[in-house]
Short mmCIF file of N, CA and C in Angstrom, two decimals:
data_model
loop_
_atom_site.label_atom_id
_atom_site.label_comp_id
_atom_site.label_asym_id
_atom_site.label_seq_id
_atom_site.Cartn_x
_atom_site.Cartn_y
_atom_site.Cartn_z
N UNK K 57 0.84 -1.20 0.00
CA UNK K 57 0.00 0.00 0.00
C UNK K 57 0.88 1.25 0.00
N UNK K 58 0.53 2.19 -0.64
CA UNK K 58 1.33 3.83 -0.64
C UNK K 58 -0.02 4.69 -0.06
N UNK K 59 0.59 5.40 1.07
CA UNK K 59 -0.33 6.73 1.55
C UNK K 59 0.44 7.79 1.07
N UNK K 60 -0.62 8.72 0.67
CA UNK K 60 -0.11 9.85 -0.07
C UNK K 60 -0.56 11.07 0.92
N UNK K 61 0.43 12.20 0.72
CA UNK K 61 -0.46 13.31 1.23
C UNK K 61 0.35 14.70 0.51
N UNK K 62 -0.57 14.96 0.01
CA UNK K 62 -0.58 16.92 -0.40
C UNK K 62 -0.05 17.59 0.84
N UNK K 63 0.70 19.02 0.06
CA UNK K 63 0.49 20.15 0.88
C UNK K 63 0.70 21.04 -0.27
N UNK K 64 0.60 22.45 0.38
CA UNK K 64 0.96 23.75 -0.91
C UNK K 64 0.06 24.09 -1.55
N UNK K 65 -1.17 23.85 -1.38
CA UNK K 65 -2.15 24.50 -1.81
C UNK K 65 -2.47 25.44 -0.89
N UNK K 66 -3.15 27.14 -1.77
CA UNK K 66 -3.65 27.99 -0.81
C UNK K 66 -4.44 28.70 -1.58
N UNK K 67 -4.06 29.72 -1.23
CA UNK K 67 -4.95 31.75 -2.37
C UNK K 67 -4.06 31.74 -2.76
N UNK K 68 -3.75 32.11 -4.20
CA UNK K 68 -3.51 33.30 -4.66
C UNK K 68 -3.65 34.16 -6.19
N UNK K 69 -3.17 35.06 -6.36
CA UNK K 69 -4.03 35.92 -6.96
C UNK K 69 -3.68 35.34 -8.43
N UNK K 70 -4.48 35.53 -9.81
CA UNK K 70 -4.15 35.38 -11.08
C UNK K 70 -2.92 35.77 -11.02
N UNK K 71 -2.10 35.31 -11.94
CA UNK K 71 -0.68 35.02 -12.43
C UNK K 71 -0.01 34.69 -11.64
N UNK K 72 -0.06 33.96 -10.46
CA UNK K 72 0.47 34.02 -9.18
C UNK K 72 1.61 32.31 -9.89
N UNK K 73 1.94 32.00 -8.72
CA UNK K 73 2.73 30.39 -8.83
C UNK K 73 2.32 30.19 -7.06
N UNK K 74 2.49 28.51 -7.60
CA UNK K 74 2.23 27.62 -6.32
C UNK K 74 2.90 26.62 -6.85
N UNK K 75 4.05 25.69 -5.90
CA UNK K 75 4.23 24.27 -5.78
C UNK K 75 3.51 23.46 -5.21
N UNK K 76 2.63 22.65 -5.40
CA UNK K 76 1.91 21.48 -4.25
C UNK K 76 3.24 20.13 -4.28
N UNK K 77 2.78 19.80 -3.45
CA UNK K 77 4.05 18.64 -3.23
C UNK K 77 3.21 17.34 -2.76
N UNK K 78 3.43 16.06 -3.19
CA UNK K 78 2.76 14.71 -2.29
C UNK K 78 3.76 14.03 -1.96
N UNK K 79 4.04 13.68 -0.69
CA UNK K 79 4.43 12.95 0.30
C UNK K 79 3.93 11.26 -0.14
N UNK K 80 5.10 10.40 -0.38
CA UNK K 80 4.49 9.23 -0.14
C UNK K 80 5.41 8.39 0.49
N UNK K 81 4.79 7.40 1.36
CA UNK K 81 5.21 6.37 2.48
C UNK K 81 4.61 4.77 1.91
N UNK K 82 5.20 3.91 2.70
CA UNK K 82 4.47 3.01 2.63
C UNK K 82 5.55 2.11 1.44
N UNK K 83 4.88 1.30 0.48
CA UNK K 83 5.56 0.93 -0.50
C UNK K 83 5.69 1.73 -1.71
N UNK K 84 6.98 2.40 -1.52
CA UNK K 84 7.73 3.33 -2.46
C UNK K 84 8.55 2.82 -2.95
N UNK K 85 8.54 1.08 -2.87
CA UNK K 85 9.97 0.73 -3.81
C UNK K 85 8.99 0.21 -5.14
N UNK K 86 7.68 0.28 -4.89
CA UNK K 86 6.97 -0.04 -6.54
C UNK K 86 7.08 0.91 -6.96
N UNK K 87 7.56 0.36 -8.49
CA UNK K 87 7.81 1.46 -9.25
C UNK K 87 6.27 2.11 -10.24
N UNK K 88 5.72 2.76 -9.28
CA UNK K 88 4.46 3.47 -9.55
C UNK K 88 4.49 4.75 -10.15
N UNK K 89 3.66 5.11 -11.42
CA UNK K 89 3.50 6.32 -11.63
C UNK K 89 2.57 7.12 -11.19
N UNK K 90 3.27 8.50 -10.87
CA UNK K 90 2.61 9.12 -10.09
C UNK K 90 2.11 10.61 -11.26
N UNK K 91 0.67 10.46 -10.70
CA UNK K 91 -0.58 11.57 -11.40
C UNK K 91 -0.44 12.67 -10.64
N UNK K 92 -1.38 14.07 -11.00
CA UNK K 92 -2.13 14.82 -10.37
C UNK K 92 -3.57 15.01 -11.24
N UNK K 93 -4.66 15.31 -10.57
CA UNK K 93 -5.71 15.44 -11.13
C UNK K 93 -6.43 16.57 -9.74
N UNK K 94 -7.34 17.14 -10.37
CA UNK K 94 -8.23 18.33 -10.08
C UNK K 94 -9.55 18.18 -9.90
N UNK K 95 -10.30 18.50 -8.64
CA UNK K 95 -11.78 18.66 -9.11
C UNK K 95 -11.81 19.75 -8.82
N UNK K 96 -13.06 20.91 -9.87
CA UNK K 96 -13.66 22.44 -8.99
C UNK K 96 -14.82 21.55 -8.75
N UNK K 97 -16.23 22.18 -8.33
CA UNK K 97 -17.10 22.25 -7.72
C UNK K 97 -17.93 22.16 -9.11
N UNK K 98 -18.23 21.14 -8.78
CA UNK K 98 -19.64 20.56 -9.75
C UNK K 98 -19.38 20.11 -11.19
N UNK K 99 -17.82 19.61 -11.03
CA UNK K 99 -17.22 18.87 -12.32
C UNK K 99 -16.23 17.87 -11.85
N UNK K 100 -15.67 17.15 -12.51
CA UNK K 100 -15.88 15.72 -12.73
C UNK K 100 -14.10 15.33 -12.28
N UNK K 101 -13.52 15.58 -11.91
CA UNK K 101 -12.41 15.09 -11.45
C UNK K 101 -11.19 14.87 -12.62
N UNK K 102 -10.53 15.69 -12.83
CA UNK K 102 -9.68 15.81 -14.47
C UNK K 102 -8.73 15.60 -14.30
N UNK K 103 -7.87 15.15 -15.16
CA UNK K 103 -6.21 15.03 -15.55
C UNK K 103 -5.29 16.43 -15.24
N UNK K 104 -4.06 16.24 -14.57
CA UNK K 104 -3.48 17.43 -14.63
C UNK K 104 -2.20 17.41 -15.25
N UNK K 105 -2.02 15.63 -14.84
CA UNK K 105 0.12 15.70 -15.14
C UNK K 105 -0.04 14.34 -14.82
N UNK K 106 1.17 13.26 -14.85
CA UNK K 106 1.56 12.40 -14.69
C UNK K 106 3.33 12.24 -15.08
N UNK K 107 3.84 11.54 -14.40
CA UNK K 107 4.96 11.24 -14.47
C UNK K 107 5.79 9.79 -14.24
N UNK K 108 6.30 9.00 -14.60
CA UNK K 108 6.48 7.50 -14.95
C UNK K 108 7.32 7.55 -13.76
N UNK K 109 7.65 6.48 -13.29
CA UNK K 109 8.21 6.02 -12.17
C UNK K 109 10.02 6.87 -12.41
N UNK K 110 10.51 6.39 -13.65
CA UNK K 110 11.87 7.45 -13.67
C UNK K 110 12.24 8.57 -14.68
N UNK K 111 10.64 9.08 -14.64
CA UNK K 111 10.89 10.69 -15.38
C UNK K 111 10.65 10.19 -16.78
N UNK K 112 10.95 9.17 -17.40
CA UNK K 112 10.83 8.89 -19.15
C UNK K 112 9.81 9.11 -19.32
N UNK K 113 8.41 9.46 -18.70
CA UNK K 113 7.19 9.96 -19.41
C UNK K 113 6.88 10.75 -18.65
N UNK K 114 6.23 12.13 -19.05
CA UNK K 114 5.56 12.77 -18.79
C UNK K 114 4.61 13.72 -19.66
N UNK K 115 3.36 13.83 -19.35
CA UNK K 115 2.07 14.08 -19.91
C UNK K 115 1.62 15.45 -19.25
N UNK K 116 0.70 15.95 -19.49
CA UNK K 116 0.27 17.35 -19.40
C UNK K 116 -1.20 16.91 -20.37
N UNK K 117 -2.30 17.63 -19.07
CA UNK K 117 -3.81 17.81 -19.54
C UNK K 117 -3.54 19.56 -20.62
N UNK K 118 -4.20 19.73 -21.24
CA UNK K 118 -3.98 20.31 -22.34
C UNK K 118 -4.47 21.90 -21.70
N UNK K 119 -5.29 22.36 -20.68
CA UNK K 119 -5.23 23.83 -20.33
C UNK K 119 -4.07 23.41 -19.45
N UNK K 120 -3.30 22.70 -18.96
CA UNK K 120 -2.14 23.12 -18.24
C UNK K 120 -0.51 23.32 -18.79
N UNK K 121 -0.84 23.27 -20.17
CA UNK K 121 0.20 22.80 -20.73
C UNK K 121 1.36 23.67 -20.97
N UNK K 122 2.42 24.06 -20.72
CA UNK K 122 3.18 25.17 -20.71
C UNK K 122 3.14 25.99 -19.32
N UNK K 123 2.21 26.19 -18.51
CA UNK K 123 2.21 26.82 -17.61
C UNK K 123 2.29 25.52 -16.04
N UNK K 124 2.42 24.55 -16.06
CA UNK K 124 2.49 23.41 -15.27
C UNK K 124 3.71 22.65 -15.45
N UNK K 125 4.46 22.30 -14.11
CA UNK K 125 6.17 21.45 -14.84
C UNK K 125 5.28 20.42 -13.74
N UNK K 126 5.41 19.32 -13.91
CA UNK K 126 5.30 17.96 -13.11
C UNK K 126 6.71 17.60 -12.36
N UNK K 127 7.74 16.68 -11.32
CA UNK K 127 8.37 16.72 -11.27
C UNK K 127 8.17 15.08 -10.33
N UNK K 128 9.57 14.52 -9.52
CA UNK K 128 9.37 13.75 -8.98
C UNK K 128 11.00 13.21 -8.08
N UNK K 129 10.97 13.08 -7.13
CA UNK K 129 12.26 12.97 -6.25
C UNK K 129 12.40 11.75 -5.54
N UNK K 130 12.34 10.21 -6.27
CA UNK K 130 12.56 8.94 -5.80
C UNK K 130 13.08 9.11 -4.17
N UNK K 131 14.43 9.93 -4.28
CA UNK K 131 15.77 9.59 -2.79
C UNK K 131 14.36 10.31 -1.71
N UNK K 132 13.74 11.20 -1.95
CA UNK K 132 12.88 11.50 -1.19
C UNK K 132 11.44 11.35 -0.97
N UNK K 133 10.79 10.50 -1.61
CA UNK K 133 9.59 9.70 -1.97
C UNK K 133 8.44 10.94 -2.16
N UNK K 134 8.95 12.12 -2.89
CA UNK K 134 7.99 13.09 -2.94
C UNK K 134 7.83 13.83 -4.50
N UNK K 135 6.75 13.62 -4.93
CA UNK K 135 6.29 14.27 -5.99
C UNK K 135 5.98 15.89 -6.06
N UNK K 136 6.22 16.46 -7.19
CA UNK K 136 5.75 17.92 -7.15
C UNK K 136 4.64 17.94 -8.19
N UNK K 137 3.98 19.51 -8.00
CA UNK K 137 3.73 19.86 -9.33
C UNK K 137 3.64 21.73 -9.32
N UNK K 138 4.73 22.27 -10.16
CA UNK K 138 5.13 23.08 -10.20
C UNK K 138 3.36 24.26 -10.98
N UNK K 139 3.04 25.16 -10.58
CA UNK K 139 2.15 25.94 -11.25
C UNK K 139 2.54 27.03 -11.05
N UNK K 140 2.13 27.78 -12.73
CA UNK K 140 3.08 29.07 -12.87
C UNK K 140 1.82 29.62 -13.71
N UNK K 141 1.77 30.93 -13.40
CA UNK K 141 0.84 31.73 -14.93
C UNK K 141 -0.91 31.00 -14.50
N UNK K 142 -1.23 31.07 -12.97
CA UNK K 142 -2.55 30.89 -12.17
C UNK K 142 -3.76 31.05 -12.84
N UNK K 143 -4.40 30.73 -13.24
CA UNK K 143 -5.99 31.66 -13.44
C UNK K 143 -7.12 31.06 -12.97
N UNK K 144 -7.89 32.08 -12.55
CA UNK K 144 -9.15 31.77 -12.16
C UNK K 144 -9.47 30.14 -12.12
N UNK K 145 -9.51 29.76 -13.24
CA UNK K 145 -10.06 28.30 -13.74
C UNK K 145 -9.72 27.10 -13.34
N UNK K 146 -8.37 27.72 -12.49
CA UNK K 146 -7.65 26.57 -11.99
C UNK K 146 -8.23 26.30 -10.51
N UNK K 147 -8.74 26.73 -10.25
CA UNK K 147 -9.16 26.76 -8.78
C UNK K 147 -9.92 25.87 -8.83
N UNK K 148 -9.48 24.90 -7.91
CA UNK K 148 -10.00 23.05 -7.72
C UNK K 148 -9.10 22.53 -6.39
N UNK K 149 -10.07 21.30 -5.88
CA UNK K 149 -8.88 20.66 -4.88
C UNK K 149 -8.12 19.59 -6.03
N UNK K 150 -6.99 20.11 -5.86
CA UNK K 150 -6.03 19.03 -6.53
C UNK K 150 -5.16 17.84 -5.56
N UNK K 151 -5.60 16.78 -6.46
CA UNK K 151 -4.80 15.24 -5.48
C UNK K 151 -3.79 14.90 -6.27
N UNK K 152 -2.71 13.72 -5.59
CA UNK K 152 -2.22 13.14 -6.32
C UNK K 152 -2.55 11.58 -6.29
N UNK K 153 -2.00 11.19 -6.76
CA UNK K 153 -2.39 9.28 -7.37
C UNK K 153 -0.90 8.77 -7.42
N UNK K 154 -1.32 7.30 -7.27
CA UNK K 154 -0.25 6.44 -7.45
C UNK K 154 -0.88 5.14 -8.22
N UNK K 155 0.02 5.23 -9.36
CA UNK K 155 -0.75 3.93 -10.23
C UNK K 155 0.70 2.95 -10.43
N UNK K 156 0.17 1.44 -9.56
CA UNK K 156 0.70 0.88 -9.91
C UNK K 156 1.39 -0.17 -10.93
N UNK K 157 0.46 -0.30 -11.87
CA UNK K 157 0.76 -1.46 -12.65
C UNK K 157 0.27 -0.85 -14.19
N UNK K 158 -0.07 -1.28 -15.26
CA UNK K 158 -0.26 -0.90 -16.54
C UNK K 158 0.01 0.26 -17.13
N UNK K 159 -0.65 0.71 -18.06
CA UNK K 159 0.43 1.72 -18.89
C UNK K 159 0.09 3.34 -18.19
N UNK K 160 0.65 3.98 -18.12
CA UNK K 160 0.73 5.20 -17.55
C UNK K 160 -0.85 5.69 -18.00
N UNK K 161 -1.67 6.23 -17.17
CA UNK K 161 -2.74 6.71 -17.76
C UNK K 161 -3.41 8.17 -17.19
N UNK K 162 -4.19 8.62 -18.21
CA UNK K 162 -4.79 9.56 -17.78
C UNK K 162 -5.96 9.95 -17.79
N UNK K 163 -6.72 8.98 -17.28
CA UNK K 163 -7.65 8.87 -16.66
C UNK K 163 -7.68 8.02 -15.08
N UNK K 164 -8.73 8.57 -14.18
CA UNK K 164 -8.50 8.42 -12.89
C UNK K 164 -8.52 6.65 -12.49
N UNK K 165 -9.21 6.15 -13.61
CA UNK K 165 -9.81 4.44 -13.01
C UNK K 165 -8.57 3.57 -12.74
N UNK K 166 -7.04 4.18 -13.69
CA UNK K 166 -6.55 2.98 -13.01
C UNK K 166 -5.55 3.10 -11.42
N UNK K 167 -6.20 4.54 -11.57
CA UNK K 167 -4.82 4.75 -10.16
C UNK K 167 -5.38 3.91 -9.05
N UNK K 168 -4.65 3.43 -8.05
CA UNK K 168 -4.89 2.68 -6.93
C UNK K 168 -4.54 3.02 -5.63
N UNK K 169 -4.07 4.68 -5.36
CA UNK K 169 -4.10 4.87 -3.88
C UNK K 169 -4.21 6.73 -4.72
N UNK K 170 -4.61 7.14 -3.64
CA UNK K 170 -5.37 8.90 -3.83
C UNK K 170 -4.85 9.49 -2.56
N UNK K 171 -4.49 10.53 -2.35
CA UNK K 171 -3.93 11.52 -1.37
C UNK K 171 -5.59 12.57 -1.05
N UNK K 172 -5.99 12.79 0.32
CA UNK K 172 -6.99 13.38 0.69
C UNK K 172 -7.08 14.81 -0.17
N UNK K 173 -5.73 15.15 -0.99
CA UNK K 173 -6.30 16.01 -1.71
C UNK K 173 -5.72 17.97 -1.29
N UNK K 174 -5.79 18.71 -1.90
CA UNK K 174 -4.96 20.09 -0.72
C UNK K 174 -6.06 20.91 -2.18
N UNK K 175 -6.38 22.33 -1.34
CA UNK K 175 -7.19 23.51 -2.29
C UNK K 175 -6.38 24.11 -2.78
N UNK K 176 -6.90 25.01 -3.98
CA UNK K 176 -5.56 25.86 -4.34
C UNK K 176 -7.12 26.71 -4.98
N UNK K 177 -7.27 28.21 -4.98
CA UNK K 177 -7.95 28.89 -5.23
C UNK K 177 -7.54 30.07 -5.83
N UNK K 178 -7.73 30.22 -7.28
CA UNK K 178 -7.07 31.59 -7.50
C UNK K 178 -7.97 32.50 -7.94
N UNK K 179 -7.75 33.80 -7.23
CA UNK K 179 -8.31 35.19 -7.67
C UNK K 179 -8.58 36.03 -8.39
N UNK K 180 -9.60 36.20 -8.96
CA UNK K 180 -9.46 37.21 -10.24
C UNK K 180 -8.45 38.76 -10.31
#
């Protein structure tokens, strides 16, 4: 099992930057790829980033694309996800995921452990 946990979500204003970071414990020697995905309020839980167990893949949901770096630190069992160039739209609780087994994906069904998740709200 891997427990995950967010932090680095908060306010802040359009064009702003935020790092969120997930913490993971547990079994970190599977070599799991690790997601982020987003819900706002009264939509459906979306793709944000993903990253392969040693960096050789990485993906980007298509409004994040250029303004979002994904990242990932094995020696320290902690994932990032870098956000730069904020807007309004982004404002959602964002989680991260850990998918263990089949092909890197981006969609939520195959991940198999979820982090409670951290807010990030930005301001017009």
């Amino acid at each position: 099992q891997i427990h995950l946990v967010e932090s680095g979500g908060g306010l802040v204003q359009a064009g702003g930057s935020l790092r969120l970071s997930c913490a993971a414990s547990g079994r970190t020697d599977s070599r799991y790829t690790m997601g982020w995905f987003r819900q706002a309020p009264g939509k459906e839980r979306a793709f944000v980033a993903l990253i392969t167990w040693n960096g050789g893949a990485i993906f980007y949901g298509d409004s994040v694309k250029g303004r979002f770096t994904i990242s990932r630190d094995n020696a320290k069992n902690t994932g990032y996800l870098q956000m730069n160039s904020l807007k309004p739209e982004d404002t959602a609780v964002y989680y991260c995921a850990a998918q263990v087994r089949g092909a890197p994906a981006r969609d939520s069904g195959p991940y198999d452990y979820w982090g409670q998740g951290t807010q990030v709200s930005v301001s017009s």
